[in-house]
Amino acid sequence: VFGASFLVLADLAARIPGELPVGIVTAVVGAPFFLALLRRFRHGYEL
């Protein structure tokens, strides 16, 4: 449910300033989130 809601909001955000690809918006928001998850759960292994 969260992922679907996130994509709908990313699609709306991509349309507001013009026409950005929705992949760019999801990458800008998702990359820091993913890195934060990696940093939080990195206790048992090395990257």
mmCIF file with all atom_site columns, N, CA and C in Angstrom:
data_model
loop_
_atom_site.group_PDB
_atom_site.id
_atom_site.type_symbol
_atom_site.label_atom_id
_atom_site.label_alt_id
_atom_site.label_comp_id
_atom_site.label_asym_id
_atom_site.label_entity_id
_atom_site.label_seq_id
_atom_site.pdbx_PDB_ins_code
_atom_site.Cartn_x
_atom_site.Cartn_y
_atom_site.Cartn_z
_atom_site.occupancy
_atom_site.B_iso_or_equiv
_atom_site.pdbx_formal_charge
_atom_site.auth_seq_id
_atom_site.auth_comp_id
_atom_site.auth_asym_id
_atom_site.auth_atom_id
_atom_site.pdbx_PDB_model_num
ATOM 1   N N  . VAL A 1 1  ? 0.831  -1.177 0.000   1.00 0.00 ? 1  VAL A N  1
ATOM 2   C CA . VAL A 1 1  ? 0.000  0.000  0.000   1.00 0.00 ? 1  VAL A CA 1
ATOM 3   C C  . VAL A 1 1  ? 0.878  1.244  0.000   1.00 0.00 ? 1  VAL A C  1
ATOM 4   N N  . PHE A 1 2  ? 1.956  1.211  0.786   1.00 0.00 ? 2  PHE A N  1
ATOM 5   C CA . PHE A 1 2  ? 2.841  2.374  0.842   1.00 0.00 ? 2  PHE A CA 1
ATOM 6   C C  . PHE A 1 2  ? 3.513  2.626  -0.505  1.00 0.00 ? 2  PHE A C  1
ATOM 7   N N  . GLY A 1 3  ? 3.945  1.565  -1.163  1.00 0.00 ? 3  GLY A N  1
ATOM 8   C CA . GLY A 1 3  ? 4.616  1.718  -2.452  1.00 0.00 ? 3  GLY A CA 1
ATOM 9   C C  . GLY A 1 3  ? 3.703  2.291  -3.514  1.00 0.00 ? 3  GLY A C  1
ATOM 10  N N  . ALA A 1 4  ? 2.462  1.837  -3.549  1.00 0.00 ? 4  ALA A N  1
ATOM 11  C CA . ALA A 1 4  ? 1.507  2.356  -4.526  1.00 0.00 ? 4  ALA A CA 1
ATOM 12  C C  . ALA A 1 4  ? 1.199  3.821  -4.252  1.00 0.00 ? 4  ALA A C  1
ATOM 13  N N  . SER A 1 5  ? 1.024  4.169  -2.995  1.00 0.00 ? 5  SER A N  1
ATOM 14  C CA . SER A 1 5  ? 0.774  5.568  -2.637  1.00 0.00 ? 5  SER A CA 1
ATOM 15  C C  . SER A 1 5  ? 1.971  6.437  -2.981  1.00 0.00 ? 5  SER A C  1
ATOM 16  N N  . PHE A 1 6  ? 3.164  5.911  -2.734  1.00 0.00 ? 6  PHE A N  1
ATOM 17  C CA . PHE A 1 6  ? 4.383  6.652  -3.058  1.00 0.00 ? 6  PHE A CA 1
ATOM 18  C C  . PHE A 1 6  ? 4.482  6.926  -4.556  1.00 0.00 ? 6  PHE A C  1
ATOM 19  N N  . LEU A 1 7  ? 4.162  5.933  -5.383  1.00 0.00 ? 7  LEU A N  1
ATOM 20  C CA . LEU A 1 7  ? 4.237  6.136  -6.826  1.00 0.00 ? 7  LEU A CA 1
ATOM 21  C C  . LEU A 1 7  ? 3.194  7.120  -7.321  1.00 0.00 ? 7  LEU A C  1
ATOM 22  N N  . VAL A 1 8  ? 2.013  7.115  -6.743  1.00 0.00 ? 8  VAL A N  1
ATOM 23  C CA . VAL A 1 8  ? 0.990  8.095  -7.122  1.00 0.00 ? 8  VAL A CA 1
ATOM 24  C C  . VAL A 1 8  ? 1.461  9.498  -6.768  1.00 0.00 ? 8  VAL A C  1
ATOM 25  N N  . LEU A 1 9  ? 2.010  9.669  -5.570  1.00 0.00 ? 9  LEU A N  1
ATOM 26  C CA . LEU A 1 9  ? 2.514  10.988 -5.175  1.00 0.00 ? 9  LEU A CA 1
ATOM 27  C C  . LEU A 1 9  ? 3.714  11.411 -6.021  1.00 0.00 ? 9  LEU A C  1
ATOM 28  N N  . ALA A 1 10 ? 4.580  10.472 -6.362  1.00 0.00 ? 10 ALA A N  1
ATOM 29  C CA . ALA A 1 10 ? 5.725  10.794 -7.215  1.00 0.00 ? 10 ALA A CA 1
ATOM 30  C C  . ALA A 1 10 ? 5.264  11.190 -8.607  1.00 0.00 ? 10 ALA A C  1
ATOM 31  N N  . ASP A 1 11 ? 4.234  10.535 -9.118  1.00 0.00 ? 11 ASP A N  1
ATOM 32  C CA . ASP A 1 11 ? 3.691  10.889 -10.424 1.00 0.00 ? 11 ASP A CA 1
ATOM 33  C C  . ASP A 1 11 ? 3.090  12.287 -10.400 1.00 0.00 ? 11 ASP A C  1
ATOM 34  N N  . LEU A 1 12 ? 2.375  12.615 -9.339  1.00 0.00 ? 12 LEU A N  1
ATOM 35  C CA . LEU A 1 12 ? 1.822  13.965 -9.217  1.00 0.00 ? 12 LEU A CA 1
ATOM 36  C C  . LEU A 1 12 ? 2.933  15.007 -9.103  1.00 0.00 ? 12 LEU A C  1
ATOM 37  N N  . ALA A 1 13 ? 3.966  14.709 -8.327  1.00 0.00 ? 13 ALA A N  1
ATOM 38  C CA . ALA A 1 13 ? 5.083  15.645 -8.177  1.00 0.00 ? 13 ALA A CA 1
ATOM 39  C C  . ALA A 1 13 ? 5.836  15.814 -9.486  1.00 0.00 ? 13 ALA A C  1
ATOM 40  N N  . ALA A 1 14 ? 5.884  14.786 -10.297 1.00 0.00 ? 14 ALA A N  1
ATOM 41  C CA . ALA A 1 14 ? 6.587  14.880 -11.575 1.00 0.00 ? 14 ALA A CA 1
ATOM 42  C C  . ALA A 1 14 ? 5.826  15.748 -12.560 1.00 0.00 ? 14 ALA A C  1
ATOM 43  N N  . ARG A 1 15 ? 4.528  15.841 -12.423 1.00 0.00 ? 15 ARG A N  1
ATOM 44  C CA . ARG A 1 15 ? 3.721  16.625 -13.360 1.00 0.00 ? 15 ARG A CA 1
ATOM 45  C C  . ARG A 1 15 ? 3.619  18.091 -12.979 1.00 0.00 ? 15 ARG A C  1
ATOM 46  N N  . ILE A 1 16 ? 3.848  18.439 -11.732 1.00 0.00 ? 16 ILE A N  1
ATOM 47  C CA . ILE A 1 16 ? 3.648  19.819 -11.279 1.00 0.00 ? 16 ILE A CA 1
ATOM 48  C C  . ILE A 1 16 ? 4.618  20.800 -11.941 1.00 0.00 ? 16 ILE A C  1
ATOM 49  N N  . PRO A 1 17 ? 5.943  20.618 -11.901 1.00 0.00 ? 17 PRO A N  1
ATOM 50  C CA . PRO A 1 17 ? 6.829  21.633 -12.475 1.00 0.00 ? 17 PRO A CA 1
ATOM 51  C C  . PRO A 1 17 ? 6.955  21.559 -13.992 1.00 0.00 ? 17 PRO A C  1
ATOM 52  N N  . GLY A 1 18 ? 6.293  20.664 -14.625 1.00 0.00 ? 18 GLY A N  1
ATOM 53  C CA . GLY A 1 18 ? 6.415  20.469 -16.069 1.00 0.00 ? 18 GLY A CA 1
ATOM 54  C C  . GLY A 1 18 ? 6.193  19.006 -16.341 1.00 0.00 ? 18 GLY A C  1
ATOM 55  N N  . GLU A 1 19 ? 7.082  18.415 -17.077 1.00 0.00 ? 19 GLU A N  1
ATOM 56  C CA . GLU A 1 19 ? 6.992  16.978 -17.350 1.00 0.00 ? 19 GLU A CA 1
ATOM 57  C C  . GLU A 1 19 ? 8.332  16.328 -17.064 1.00 0.00 ? 19 GLU A C  1
ATOM 58  N N  . LEU A 1 20 ? 8.530  15.901 -15.837 1.00 0.00 ? 20 LEU A N  1
ATOM 59  C CA . LEU A 1 20 ? 9.713  15.127 -15.469 1.00 0.00 ? 20 LEU A CA 1
ATOM 60  C C  . LEU A 1 20 ? 9.359  13.651 -15.549 1.00 0.00 ? 20 LEU A C  1
ATOM 61  N N  . PRO A 1 21 ? 10.295 12.816 -15.908 1.00 0.00 ? 21 PRO A N  1
ATOM 62  C CA . PRO A 1 21 ? 10.023 11.380 -15.815 1.00 0.00 ? 21 PRO A CA 1
ATOM 63  C C  . PRO A 1 21 ? 9.833  10.969 -14.356 1.00 0.00 ? 21 PRO A C  1
ATOM 64  N N  . VAL A 1 22 ? 8.855  10.128 -14.117 1.00 0.00 ? 22 VAL A N  1
ATOM 65  C CA . VAL A 1 22 ? 8.552  9.727  -12.747 1.00 0.00 ? 22 VAL A CA 1
ATOM 66  C C  . VAL A 1 22 ? 9.711  8.941  -12.137 1.00 0.00 ? 22 VAL A C  1
ATOM 67  N N  . GLY A 1 23 ? 10.539 8.313  -12.951 1.00 0.00 ? 23 GLY A N  1
ATOM 68  C CA . GLY A 1 23 ? 11.699 7.590  -12.450 1.00 0.00 ? 23 GLY A CA 1
ATOM 69  C C  . GLY A 1 23 ? 12.704 8.499  -11.774 1.00 0.00 ? 23 GLY A C  1
ATOM 70  N N  . ILE A 1 24 ? 12.836 9.715  -12.266 1.00 0.00 ? 24 ILE A N  1
ATOM 71  C CA . ILE A 1 24 ? 13.755 10.676 -11.644 1.00 0.00 ? 24 ILE A CA 1
ATOM 72  C C  . ILE A 1 24 ? 13.253 11.066 -10.263 1.00 0.00 ? 24 ILE A C  1
ATOM 73  N N  . VAL A 1 25 ? 11.956 11.306 -10.159 1.00 0.00 ? 25 VAL A N  1
ATOM 74  C CA . VAL A 1 25 ? 11.384 11.695 -8.869  1.00 0.00 ? 25 VAL A CA 1
ATOM 75  C C  . VAL A 1 25 ? 11.518 10.561 -7.859  1.00 0.00 ? 25 VAL A C  1
ATOM 76  N N  . THR A 1 26 ? 11.238 9.335  -8.280  1.00 0.00 ? 26 THR A N  1
ATOM 77  C CA . THR A 1 26 ? 11.361 8.212  -7.349  1.00 0.00 ? 26 THR A CA 1
ATOM 78  C C  . THR A 1 26 ? 12.811 7.966  -6.957  1.00 0.00 ? 26 THR A C  1
ATOM 79  N N  . ALA A 1 27 ? 13.741 8.200  -7.872  1.00 0.00 ? 27 ALA A N  1
ATOM 80  C CA . ALA A 1 27 ? 15.158 8.020  -7.547  1.00 0.00 ? 27 ALA A CA 1
ATOM 81  C C  . ALA A 1 27 ? 15.637 9.077  -6.560  1.00 0.00 ? 27 ALA A C  1
ATOM 82  N N  . VAL A 1 28 ? 15.195 10.317 -6.741  1.00 0.00 ? 28 VAL A N  1
ATOM 83  C CA . VAL A 1 28 ? 15.614 11.399 -5.843  1.00 0.00 ? 28 VAL A CA 1
ATOM 84  C C  . VAL A 1 28 ? 15.104 11.150 -4.427  1.00 0.00 ? 28 VAL A C  1
ATOM 85  N N  . VAL A 1 29 ? 13.901 10.623 -4.313  1.00 0.00 ? 29 VAL A N  1
ATOM 86  C CA . VAL A 1 29 ? 13.342 10.351 -2.991  1.00 0.00 ? 29 VAL A CA 1
ATOM 87  C C  . VAL A 1 29 ? 13.800 8.992  -2.467  1.00 0.00 ? 29 VAL A C  1
ATOM 88  N N  . GLY A 1 30 ? 13.869 8.000  -3.333  1.00 0.00 ? 30 GLY A N  1
ATOM 89  C CA . GLY A 1 30 ? 14.152 6.639  -2.897  1.00 0.00 ? 30 GLY A CA 1
ATOM 90  C C  . GLY A 1 30 ? 15.601 6.363  -2.568  1.00 0.00 ? 30 GLY A C  1
ATOM 91  N N  . ALA A 1 31 ? 16.526 7.005  -3.244  1.00 0.00 ? 31 ALA A N  1
ATOM 92  C CA . ALA A 1 31 ? 17.947 6.738  -3.006  1.00 0.00 ? 31 ALA A CA 1
ATOM 93  C C  . ALA A 1 31 ? 18.371 7.093  -1.578  1.00 0.00 ? 31 ALA A C  1
ATOM 94  N N  . PRO A 1 32 ? 18.042 8.286  -1.075  1.00 0.00 ? 32 PRO A N  1
ATOM 95  C CA . PRO A 1 32 ? 18.413 8.561  0.320   1.00 0.00 ? 32 PRO A CA 1
ATOM 96  C C  . PRO A 1 32 ? 17.734 7.623  1.321   1.00 0.00 ? 32 PRO A C  1
ATOM 97  N N  . PHE A 1 33 ? 16.491 7.245  1.035   1.00 0.00 ? 33 PHE A N  1
ATOM 98  C CA . PHE A 1 33 ? 15.783 6.302  1.904   1.00 0.00 ? 33 PHE A CA 1
ATOM 99  C C  . PHE A 1 33 ? 16.478 4.952  1.912   1.00 0.00 ? 33 PHE A C  1
ATOM 100 N N  . PHE A 1 34 ? 16.872 4.472  0.745   1.00 0.00 ? 34 PHE A N  1
ATOM 101 C CA . PHE A 1 34 ? 17.567 3.195  0.634   1.00 0.00 ? 34 PHE A CA 1
ATOM 102 C C  . PHE A 1 34 ? 18.919 3.242  1.338   1.00 0.00 ? 34 PHE A C  1
ATOM 103 N N  . LEU A 1 35 ? 19.660 4.316  1.170   1.00 0.00 ? 35 LEU A N  1
ATOM 104 C CA . LEU A 1 35 ? 20.952 4.444  1.843   1.00 0.00 ? 35 LEU A CA 1
ATOM 105 C C  . LEU A 1 35 ? 20.794 4.503  3.360   1.00 0.00 ? 35 LEU A C  1
ATOM 106 N N  . ALA A 1 36 ? 19.738 5.154  3.830   1.00 0.00 ? 36 ALA A N  1
ATOM 107 C CA . ALA A 1 36 ? 19.484 5.190  5.272   1.00 0.00 ? 36 ALA A CA 1
ATOM 108 C C  . ALA A 1 36 ? 19.165 3.796  5.796   1.00 0.00 ? 36 ALA A C  1
ATOM 109 N N  . LEU A 1 37 ? 18.409 3.010  5.034   1.00 0.00 ? 37 LEU A N  1
ATOM 110 C CA . LEU A 1 37 ? 18.133 1.633  5.444   1.00 0.00 ? 37 LEU A CA 1
ATOM 111 C C  . LEU A 1 37 ? 19.407 0.803  5.487   1.00 0.00 ? 37 LEU A C  1
ATOM 112 N N  . LEU A 1 38 ? 20.265 0.962  4.484   1.00 0.00 ? 38 LEU A N  1
ATOM 113 C CA . LEU A 1 38 ? 21.534 0.232  4.486   1.00 0.00 ? 38 LEU A CA 1
ATOM 114 C C  . LEU A 1 38 ? 22.385 0.607  5.685   1.00 0.00 ? 38 LEU A C  1
ATOM 115 N N  . ARG A 1 39 ? 22.420 1.881  5.999   1.00 0.00 ? 39 ARG A N  1
ATOM 116 C CA . ARG A 1 39 ? 23.228 2.345  7.118   1.00 0.00 ? 39 ARG A CA 1
ATOM 117 C C  . ARG A 1 39 ? 22.690 1.821  8.447   1.00 0.00 ? 39 ARG A C  1
ATOM 118 N N  . ARG A 1 40 ? 21.387 1.751  8.569   1.00 0.00 ? 40 ARG A N  1
ATOM 119 C CA . ARG A 1 40 ? 20.775 1.306  9.818   1.00 0.00 ? 40 ARG A CA 1
ATOM 120 C C  . ARG A 1 40 ? 20.973 -0.186 10.053  1.00 0.00 ? 40 ARG A C  1
ATOM 121 N N  . PHE A 1 41 ? 20.843 -0.993 9.011   1.00 0.00 ? 41 PHE A N  1
ATOM 122 C CA . PHE A 1 41 ? 20.868 -2.446 9.166   1.00 0.00 ? 41 PHE A CA 1
ATOM 123 C C  . PHE A 1 41 ? 22.181 -3.068 8.719   1.00 0.00 ? 41 PHE A C  1
ATOM 124 N N  . ARG A 1 42 ? 23.273 -2.352 8.777   1.00 0.00 ? 42 ARG A N  1
ATOM 125 C CA . ARG A 1 42 ? 24.569 -2.841 8.306   1.00 0.00 ? 42 ARG A CA 1
ATOM 126 C C  . ARG A 1 42 ? 25.373 -3.537 9.395   1.00 0.00 ? 42 ARG A C  1
ATOM 127 N N  . HIS A 1 43 ? 24.810 -3.846 10.500  1.00 0.00 ? 43 HIS A N  1
ATOM 128 C CA . HIS A 1 43 ? 25.567 -4.356 11.646  1.00 0.00 ? 43 HIS A CA 1
ATOM 129 C C  . HIS A 1 43 ? 26.243 -5.693 11.394  1.00 0.00 ? 43 HIS A C  1
ATOM 130 N N  . GLY A 1 44 ? 25.605 -6.614 10.695  1.00 0.00 ? 44 GLY A N  1
ATOM 131 C CA . GLY A 1 44 ? 26.127 -7.962 10.599  1.00 0.00 ? 44 GLY A CA 1
ATOM 132 C C  . GLY A 1 44 ? 26.999 -8.243 9.396   1.00 0.00 ? 44 GLY A C  1
ATOM 133 N N  . TYR A 1 45 ? 27.174 -7.309 8.486   1.00 0.00 ? 45 TYR A N  1
ATOM 134 C CA . TYR A 1 45 ? 27.937 -7.599 7.272   1.00 0.00 ? 45 TYR A CA 1
ATOM 135 C C  . TYR A 1 45 ? 28.581 -6.333 6.735   1.00 0.00 ? 45 TYR A C  1
ATOM 136 N N  . GLU A 1 46 ? 29.552 -6.528 5.884   1.00 0.00 ? 46 GLU A N  1
ATOM 137 C CA . GLU A 1 46 ? 30.253 -5.415 5.236   1.00 0.00 ? 46 GLU A CA 1
ATOM 138 C C  . GLU A 1 46 ? 29.775 -5.297 3.802   1.00 0.00 ? 46 GLU A C  1
ATOM 139 N N  . LEU A 1 47 ? 29.751 -4.104 3.294   1.00 0.00 ? 47 LEU A N  1
ATOM 140 C CA . LEU A 1 47 ? 29.380 -3.902 1.888   1.00 0.00 ? 47 LEU A CA 1
ATOM 141 C C  . LEU A 1 47 ? 30.586 -3.966 1.002   1.00 0.00 ? 47 LEU A C  1
#
